[in-house]
């Protein structure tokens, strides 16, 4: 359907009412279509967008994933949005932020009655082993601190493209509950959990959320291979993340610490 012919699926007023007392912490805008909610919010971050700005799009024409990949979803099948948050201090204080966002999304999904949620380092959201969604955190240093734009994409229904087009087997919320959770309720719950998690993170960093992240971590204590640009980088037993969000691997050389960059994990 031509996206200009139907109204936005997200009604900001309804979303605000679901946010209750926390609604003042967010500035919500819903668009029928844009290139990428994250790209647009990053541009606005360089102007004067306030912390708590939320941009939701029914359709992105240039949705972006990690490592330069594109992120595809339609209004019918997905929930795609970005949240801007301002932090005091430098970039070092934001170590592990994308893992912290994963904790908030996992909590929200569980609170909406979705069982079987897992997290995969650094920022995949899994449902029964398939990729339910992804998180893309982008940072910008500004004179008065850091700004983070956290882009989140979730599959409500299975993406229409054939599974062979996806690097990871996709999963959708419709697998876990039929009908899938109401979009507004799910989004409100994610924003509420994000506010709680980001407040804690801003004060104490990822270390206070680490245990909860590890409890959802699908590769915990399992043999894994770490790939760099598709090539084997290291292998070992995955020990989860350290308090800075780096991945810990027990290898023949001892416990090694791996930082995000271009790395991805596979079963050994
Ligand atoms: C990944 O798994 O590679 C991360 C995917 C992140 C996709 C979301 S959808 C909303 C926001 N806008 C974008 O262009 N990307 C993020």
Short mmCIF file of N, CA, C and O in Angstrom, two decimals, residues 6-109:
data_model
loop_
_atom_site.label_atom_id
_atom_site.label_comp_id
_atom_site.label_asym_id
_atom_site.label_seq_id
_atom_site.Cartn_x
_atom_site.Cartn_y
_atom_site.Cartn_z
N UNK A 6 -2.33 5.64 4.13
CA UNK A 6 -2.88 5.23 5.43
C UNK A 6 -2.27 6.08 6.53
O UNK A 6 -1.20 6.63 6.39
N UNK A 7 -3.01 6.18 7.65
CA UNK A 7 -2.48 7.02 8.72
C UNK A 7 -1.44 6.24 9.49
O UNK A 7 -1.37 5.02 9.41
N UNK A 8 -0.62 6.99 10.23
CA UNK A 8 0.44 6.35 11.01
C UNK A 8 -0.13 5.31 11.95
O UNK A 8 -1.16 5.53 12.57
N UNK A 9 0.59 4.21 12.06
CA UNK A 9 0.08 3.17 12.94
C UNK A 9 0.27 3.53 14.41
O UNK A 9 -0.39 2.97 15.27
N UNK A 10 1.22 4.41 14.68
CA UNK A 10 1.41 4.82 16.07
C UNK A 10 0.79 6.19 16.28
O UNK A 10 1.06 7.13 15.55
N UNK A 11 -0.06 6.25 17.29
CA UNK A 11 -0.70 7.50 17.65
C UNK A 11 0.02 8.06 18.88
O UNK A 11 -0.07 7.49 19.97
N UNK A 12 0.79 9.17 18.71
CA UNK A 12 1.57 9.69 19.82
C UNK A 12 0.73 9.97 21.08
O UNK A 12 1.18 9.75 22.20
N UNK A 13 -0.51 10.44 20.88
CA UNK A 13 -1.35 10.76 22.05
C UNK A 13 -1.66 9.48 22.85
O UNK A 13 -1.60 9.47 24.08
N UNK A 14 -1.95 8.42 22.13
CA UNK A 14 -2.24 7.15 22.81
C UNK A 14 -0.99 6.64 23.53
O UNK A 14 -1.05 6.13 24.65
N UNK A 15 0.14 6.78 22.85
CA UNK A 15 1.40 6.32 23.45
C UNK A 15 1.68 7.11 24.72
O UNK A 15 2.03 6.54 25.76
N UNK A 16 1.48 8.42 24.65
CA UNK A 16 1.73 9.27 25.83
C UNK A 16 0.83 8.85 26.98
O UNK A 16 1.28 8.80 28.13
N UNK A 17 -0.41 8.51 26.68
CA UNK A 17 -1.30 8.15 27.79
C UNK A 17 -0.84 6.84 28.43
O UNK A 17 -0.95 6.67 29.64
N UNK A 18 -0.26 5.95 27.63
CA UNK A 18 0.24 4.68 28.20
C UNK A 18 1.52 4.89 29.02
O UNK A 18 1.87 4.06 29.85
N UNK A 19 2.21 6.00 28.76
CA UNK A 19 3.44 6.27 29.50
C UNK A 19 3.16 6.87 30.88
O UNK A 19 4.06 6.94 31.72
N UNK A 20 1.93 7.28 31.11
CA UNK A 20 1.52 7.79 32.42
C UNK A 20 2.45 8.88 32.91
O UNK A 20 2.82 9.80 32.16
N UNK A 21 2.92 8.76 34.15
CA UNK A 21 3.75 9.79 34.79
C UNK A 21 5.07 10.01 34.09
O UNK A 21 5.71 11.04 34.28
N UNK A 22 5.51 9.04 33.28
CA UNK A 22 6.81 9.19 32.60
C UNK A 22 6.68 9.89 31.25
O UNK A 22 7.68 10.10 30.57
N UNK A 23 5.45 10.25 30.87
CA UNK A 23 5.28 10.79 29.51
C UNK A 23 6.06 12.08 29.31
O UNK A 23 6.52 12.37 28.21
N UNK A 24 6.25 12.85 30.39
CA UNK A 24 6.99 14.11 30.29
C UNK A 24 8.46 13.91 29.96
O UNK A 24 9.14 14.86 29.57
N UNK A 25 8.94 12.68 30.09
CA UNK A 25 10.35 12.43 29.80
C UNK A 25 10.61 12.19 28.31
O UNK A 25 11.75 12.06 27.89
N UNK A 26 9.53 12.06 27.56
CA UNK A 26 9.69 11.73 26.13
C UNK A 26 8.99 12.77 25.24
O UNK A 26 7.95 13.31 25.60
N UNK A 27 9.59 13.03 24.09
CA UNK A 27 8.97 13.85 23.05
C UNK A 27 8.78 12.91 21.86
O UNK A 27 9.76 12.43 21.29
N UNK A 28 7.52 12.65 21.54
CA UNK A 28 7.25 11.57 20.59
C UNK A 28 6.77 12.10 19.25
O UNK A 28 5.90 12.97 19.19
N UNK A 29 7.35 11.55 18.22
CA UNK A 29 6.91 11.90 16.86
C UNK A 29 6.80 10.61 16.05
O UNK A 29 7.71 9.77 16.09
N UNK A 30 5.70 10.47 15.35
CA UNK A 30 5.51 9.28 14.51
C UNK A 30 5.37 9.70 13.06
O UNK A 30 4.61 10.61 12.75
N UNK A 31 6.14 9.06 12.21
CA UNK A 31 6.14 9.39 10.78
C UNK A 31 5.63 8.20 9.98
O UNK A 31 5.84 7.05 10.37
N UNK A 32 5.00 8.51 8.86
CA UNK A 32 4.62 7.41 7.96
C UNK A 32 5.86 6.80 7.33
O UNK A 32 5.98 5.59 7.20
N UNK A 33 6.77 7.66 6.96
CA UNK A 33 7.95 7.17 6.23
C UNK A 33 9.13 8.11 6.45
O UNK A 33 8.94 9.32 6.55
N UNK A 34 10.30 7.53 6.55
CA UNK A 34 11.53 8.35 6.50
C UNK A 34 12.64 7.43 6.03
O UNK A 34 12.43 6.23 5.87
N UNK A 35 13.84 8.01 5.79
CA UNK A 35 14.96 7.16 5.41
C UNK A 35 15.29 6.22 6.55
O UNK A 35 15.13 5.01 6.47
N UNK A 36 15.72 6.80 7.65
CA UNK A 36 16.08 6.02 8.83
C UNK A 36 15.80 6.88 10.05
O UNK A 36 16.24 8.04 10.11
N UNK A 37 15.08 6.33 11.02
CA UNK A 37 14.78 7.11 12.24
C UNK A 37 16.07 7.49 12.95
O UNK A 37 16.17 8.57 13.53
N UNK A 38 17.09 6.62 12.88
CA UNK A 38 18.35 6.92 13.57
C UNK A 38 19.10 8.04 12.87
O UNK A 38 19.65 8.94 13.51
N UNK A 39 19.13 7.99 11.53
CA UNK A 39 19.82 9.05 10.79
C UNK A 39 19.18 10.40 11.08
O UNK A 39 19.86 11.39 11.35
N UNK A 40 17.84 10.40 11.07
CA UNK A 40 17.13 11.66 11.30
C UNK A 40 17.37 12.18 12.72
O UNK A 40 17.62 13.37 12.93
N UNK A 41 17.35 11.29 13.71
CA UNK A 41 17.57 11.73 15.09
C UNK A 41 19.01 12.19 15.31
O UNK A 41 19.26 13.10 16.08
N UNK A 42 19.95 11.54 14.62
CA UNK A 42 21.35 11.98 14.75
C UNK A 42 21.50 13.40 14.21
O UNK A 42 22.21 14.22 14.79
N UNK A 43 20.81 13.67 13.10
CA UNK A 43 20.85 15.05 12.56
C UNK A 43 20.26 16.02 13.57
O UNK A 43 20.82 17.07 13.85
N UNK A 44 19.15 15.61 14.17
CA UNK A 44 18.49 16.50 15.13
C UNK A 44 19.32 16.65 16.42
O UNK A 44 19.25 17.66 17.09
N UNK A 45 20.08 15.60 16.74
CA UNK A 45 20.93 15.66 17.94
C UNK A 45 21.96 16.77 17.79
O UNK A 45 22.36 17.39 18.77
N UNK A 46 22.39 17.00 16.56
CA UNK A 46 23.38 18.05 16.33
C UNK A 46 22.73 19.43 16.34
O UNK A 46 23.40 20.44 16.35
N UNK A 47 21.43 19.46 16.26
CA UNK A 47 20.73 20.74 16.46
C UNK A 47 20.38 20.80 17.96
O UNK A 47 21.28 20.75 18.77
N UNK A 48 19.11 20.75 18.32
CA UNK A 48 18.88 20.88 19.76
C UNK A 48 17.85 19.88 20.28
O UNK A 48 17.15 20.15 21.25
N UNK A 49 17.74 18.72 19.64
CA UNK A 49 16.75 17.74 20.09
C UNK A 49 17.01 17.38 21.55
O UNK A 49 18.15 17.19 21.97
N UNK A 50 15.93 17.31 22.32
CA UNK A 50 16.09 17.07 23.76
C UNK A 50 16.24 15.58 24.05
O UNK A 50 15.82 14.72 23.27
N UNK A 51 16.85 15.31 25.20
CA UNK A 51 16.96 13.94 25.67
C UNK A 51 15.55 13.37 25.81
O UNK A 51 14.64 14.05 26.29
N UNK A 52 15.35 12.15 25.34
CA UNK A 52 14.02 11.56 25.40
C UNK A 52 13.23 11.76 24.10
O UNK A 52 12.07 11.38 24.02
N UNK A 53 13.88 12.33 23.07
CA UNK A 53 13.19 12.44 21.77
C UNK A 53 13.04 11.03 21.18
O UNK A 53 14.00 10.26 21.16
N UNK A 54 11.83 10.74 20.72
CA UNK A 54 11.54 9.41 20.15
C UNK A 54 10.98 9.61 18.76
O UNK A 54 10.07 10.42 18.57
N UNK A 55 11.52 8.88 17.80
CA UNK A 55 11.04 8.97 16.43
C UNK A 55 10.67 7.56 15.97
O UNK A 55 11.49 6.64 16.04
N UNK A 56 9.42 7.44 15.55
CA UNK A 56 8.91 6.13 15.12
C UNK A 56 8.54 6.27 13.65
O UNK A 56 7.96 7.29 13.26
N UNK A 57 8.84 5.27 12.84
CA UNK A 57 8.44 5.32 11.42
C UNK A 57 7.70 4.04 11.05
O UNK A 57 8.14 2.94 11.41
N UNK A 58 6.60 4.22 10.33
CA UNK A 58 5.91 3.04 9.79
C UNK A 58 6.82 2.33 8.80
O UNK A 58 6.81 1.12 8.69
N UNK A 59 7.56 3.14 8.04
CA UNK A 59 8.38 2.56 6.98
C UNK A 59 9.68 3.35 6.88
O UNK A 59 9.66 4.58 6.92
N UNK A 60 10.78 2.63 6.80
CA UNK A 60 12.06 3.29 6.56
C UNK A 60 12.53 2.90 5.16
O UNK A 60 12.52 1.72 4.80
N UNK A 61 12.96 3.89 4.40
CA UNK A 61 13.42 3.57 3.05
C UNK A 61 14.92 3.28 3.04
O UNK A 61 15.44 2.75 2.06
N UNK A 62 15.62 3.64 4.11
CA UNK A 62 17.06 3.37 4.19
C UNK A 62 17.42 2.96 5.63
O UNK A 62 18.37 3.48 6.21
N UNK A 63 16.62 2.01 6.17
CA UNK A 63 16.87 1.55 7.54
C UNK A 63 18.25 0.91 7.62
O UNK A 63 18.68 0.20 6.72
N UNK A 64 18.96 1.21 8.71
CA UNK A 64 20.34 0.73 8.84
C UNK A 64 20.49 -0.26 9.96
O UNK A 64 19.88 -0.11 11.02
N UNK A 65 21.31 -1.29 9.74
CA UNK A 65 21.65 -2.24 10.79
C UNK A 65 23.12 -2.10 11.14
O UNK A 65 23.79 -1.17 10.66
N UNK A 66 23.60 -2.99 11.96
CA UNK A 66 25.02 -2.95 12.33
C UNK A 66 25.89 -3.25 11.13
O UNK A 66 25.48 -3.93 10.20
N UNK A 67 27.11 -2.83 11.20
CA UNK A 67 28.15 -3.13 10.21
C UNK A 67 27.69 -2.83 8.78
O UNK A 67 27.87 -3.63 7.87
N UNK A 68 27.03 -1.68 8.63
CA UNK A 68 26.68 -1.20 7.30
C UNK A 68 25.57 -1.98 6.62
O UNK A 68 25.28 -1.74 5.44
N UNK A 69 24.94 -2.90 7.34
CA UNK A 69 23.85 -3.64 6.69
C UNK A 69 22.60 -2.79 6.66
O UNK A 69 22.44 -1.85 7.41
N UNK A 70 21.65 -3.20 5.77
CA UNK A 70 20.37 -2.48 5.82
C UNK A 70 19.40 -3.24 6.71
O UNK A 70 19.58 -4.43 6.98
N UNK A 71 18.42 -2.51 7.18
CA UNK A 71 17.39 -3.11 8.04
C UNK A 71 16.05 -2.92 7.36
O UNK A 71 15.62 -1.80 7.11
N UNK A 72 15.43 -4.01 7.04
CA UNK A 72 14.19 -3.95 6.28
C UNK A 72 13.01 -4.29 7.18
O UNK A 72 13.06 -5.25 7.94
N UNK A 73 11.94 -3.50 7.10
CA UNK A 73 10.68 -3.88 7.75
C UNK A 73 9.57 -3.04 7.16
O UNK A 73 9.82 -1.95 6.64
N UNK A 74 8.36 -3.54 7.22
CA UNK A 74 7.22 -2.78 6.71
C UNK A 74 6.35 -2.37 7.90
O UNK A 74 6.50 -2.88 9.00
N UNK A 75 5.42 -1.45 7.64
CA UNK A 75 4.53 -0.98 8.71
C UNK A 75 3.75 -2.14 9.32
O UNK A 75 3.48 -2.17 10.50
N UNK A 76 3.41 -3.09 8.49
CA UNK A 76 2.58 -4.20 8.96
C UNK A 76 3.39 -5.18 9.80
O UNK A 76 2.87 -5.84 10.68
N UNK A 77 4.68 -5.29 9.50
CA UNK A 77 5.43 -6.40 10.10
C UNK A 77 6.35 -6.00 11.23
O UNK A 77 6.81 -6.85 11.97
N UNK A 78 6.63 -4.71 11.36
CA UNK A 78 7.67 -4.38 12.34
C UNK A 78 7.37 -3.16 13.18
O UNK A 78 6.40 -2.43 12.96
N UNK A 79 8.21 -2.98 14.17
CA UNK A 79 8.20 -1.78 14.99
C UNK A 79 9.60 -1.20 14.87
O UNK A 79 10.58 -1.87 15.22
N UNK A 80 9.72 -0.01 14.31
CA UNK A 80 11.04 0.59 14.10
C UNK A 80 11.05 2.00 14.67
O UNK A 80 10.20 2.83 14.30
N UNK A 81 11.98 2.24 15.56
CA UNK A 81 12.03 3.55 16.20
C UNK A 81 13.42 3.81 16.77
O UNK A 81 14.22 2.89 16.92
N UNK A 82 13.67 5.09 17.06
CA UNK A 82 14.95 5.47 17.67
C UNK A 82 14.67 6.42 18.82
O UNK A 82 13.69 7.17 18.80
N UNK A 83 15.54 6.35 19.81
CA UNK A 83 15.40 7.17 21.02
C UNK A 83 16.71 7.92 21.23
O UNK A 83 17.78 7.30 21.19
N UNK A 84 16.62 9.21 21.46
CA UNK A 84 17.81 10.02 21.70
C UNK A 84 17.94 10.25 23.21
O UNK A 84 16.96 10.56 23.89
N UNK A 85 19.17 10.08 23.72
CA UNK A 85 19.38 10.27 25.17
C UNK A 85 20.68 11.03 25.35
O UNK A 85 21.68 10.72 24.68
N UNK A 86 20.67 11.99 26.24
CA UNK A 86 21.89 12.76 26.51
C UNK A 86 22.52 12.30 27.82
O UNK A 86 21.80 12.04 28.80
N UNK A 87 23.85 12.21 27.83
CA UNK A 87 24.59 11.77 29.01
C UNK A 87 25.68 12.79 29.31
O UNK A 87 26.27 13.36 28.38
N UNK A 88 25.97 12.98 30.60
CA UNK A 88 27.11 13.83 30.93
C UNK A 88 28.37 12.98 30.83
O UNK A 88 28.30 11.75 30.86
N UNK A 89 29.52 13.61 30.73
CA UNK A 89 30.79 12.87 30.70
C UNK A 89 31.17 12.45 29.30
O UNK A 89 30.50 12.78 28.32
N UNK A 90 32.25 11.71 29.22
CA UNK A 90 32.81 11.32 27.92
C UNK A 90 32.36 9.94 27.49
O UNK A 90 31.57 9.26 28.16
N UNK A 91 32.92 9.51 26.37
CA UNK A 91 32.50 8.26 25.74
C UNK A 91 32.76 7.04 26.63
O UNK A 91 32.01 6.06 26.61
N UNK A 92 33.81 7.11 27.48
CA UNK A 92 34.14 5.96 28.32
C UNK A 92 32.99 5.58 29.24
O UNK A 92 32.80 4.42 29.59
N UNK A 93 32.19 6.59 29.62
CA UNK A 93 31.07 6.31 30.54
C UNK A 93 29.94 5.56 29.85
O UNK A 93 29.00 5.10 30.50
N UNK A 94 30.01 5.44 28.52
CA UNK A 94 28.92 4.77 27.79
C UNK A 94 29.26 3.34 27.40
O UNK A 94 28.53 2.71 26.63
N UNK A 95 30.38 2.83 27.94
CA UNK A 95 30.76 1.44 27.62
C UNK A 95 29.64 0.49 28.05
O UNK A 95 29.16 0.57 29.18
N UNK A 96 29.22 -0.37 27.14
CA UNK A 96 28.17 -1.34 27.47
C UNK A 96 26.76 -0.81 27.27
O UNK A 96 25.78 -1.49 27.60
N UNK A 97 26.64 0.40 26.69
CA UNK A 97 25.28 0.97 26.55
C UNK A 97 24.36 0.09 25.70
O UNK A 97 23.20 -0.11 26.04
N UNK A 98 24.88 -0.47 24.61
CA UNK A 98 23.96 -1.25 23.75
C UNK A 98 23.50 -2.52 24.47
O UNK A 98 22.39 -2.99 24.27
N UNK A 99 24.33 -3.04 25.37
CA UNK A 99 23.90 -4.21 26.15
C UNK A 99 22.83 -3.79 27.17
O UNK A 99 21.87 -4.54 27.41
N UNK A 100 23.02 -2.60 27.73
CA UNK A 100 22.02 -2.10 28.69
C UNK A 100 20.66 -1.92 27.99
O UNK A 100 19.61 -2.25 28.55
N UNK A 101 20.69 -1.42 26.75
CA UNK A 101 19.44 -1.25 26.00
C UNK A 101 18.79 -2.63 25.78
O UNK A 101 17.57 -2.79 25.89
N UNK A 102 19.62 -3.63 25.52
CA UNK A 102 19.10 -4.99 25.35
C UNK A 102 18.37 -5.47 26.60
O UNK A 102 17.32 -6.12 26.51
N UNK A 103 18.90 -5.13 27.76
CA UNK A 103 18.24 -5.51 29.02
C UNK A 103 16.86 -4.87 29.10
O UNK A 103 15.87 -5.51 29.45
N UNK A 104 16.79 -3.58 28.72
CA UNK A 104 15.50 -2.87 28.78
C UNK A 104 14.48 -3.51 27.82
O UNK A 104 13.32 -3.71 28.17
N UNK A 105 14.94 -3.85 26.62
CA UNK A 105 14.01 -4.44 25.62
C UNK A 105 13.55 -5.83 26.10
O UNK A 105 12.37 -6.18 26.00
N UNK A 106 14.48 -6.60 26.65
CA UNK A 106 14.12 -7.95 27.13
C UNK A 106 13.10 -7.83 28.26
O UNK A 106 12.09 -8.55 28.29
N UNK A 107 13.33 -6.91 29.20
CA UNK A 107 12.37 -6.71 30.30
C UNK A 107 11.00 -6.36 29.75
O UNK A 107 9.98 -6.86 30.21
N UNK A 108 10.98 -5.43 28.77
CA UNK A 108 9.70 -4.96 28.22
C UNK A 108 8.94 -6.11 27.56
O UNK A 108 7.74 -6.28 27.76
N UNK A 109 9.66 -6.91 26.78
CA UNK A 109 9.00 -8.02 26.08
C UNK A 109 8.46 -9.02 27.10
O UNK A 109 7.34 -9.52 26.96
#
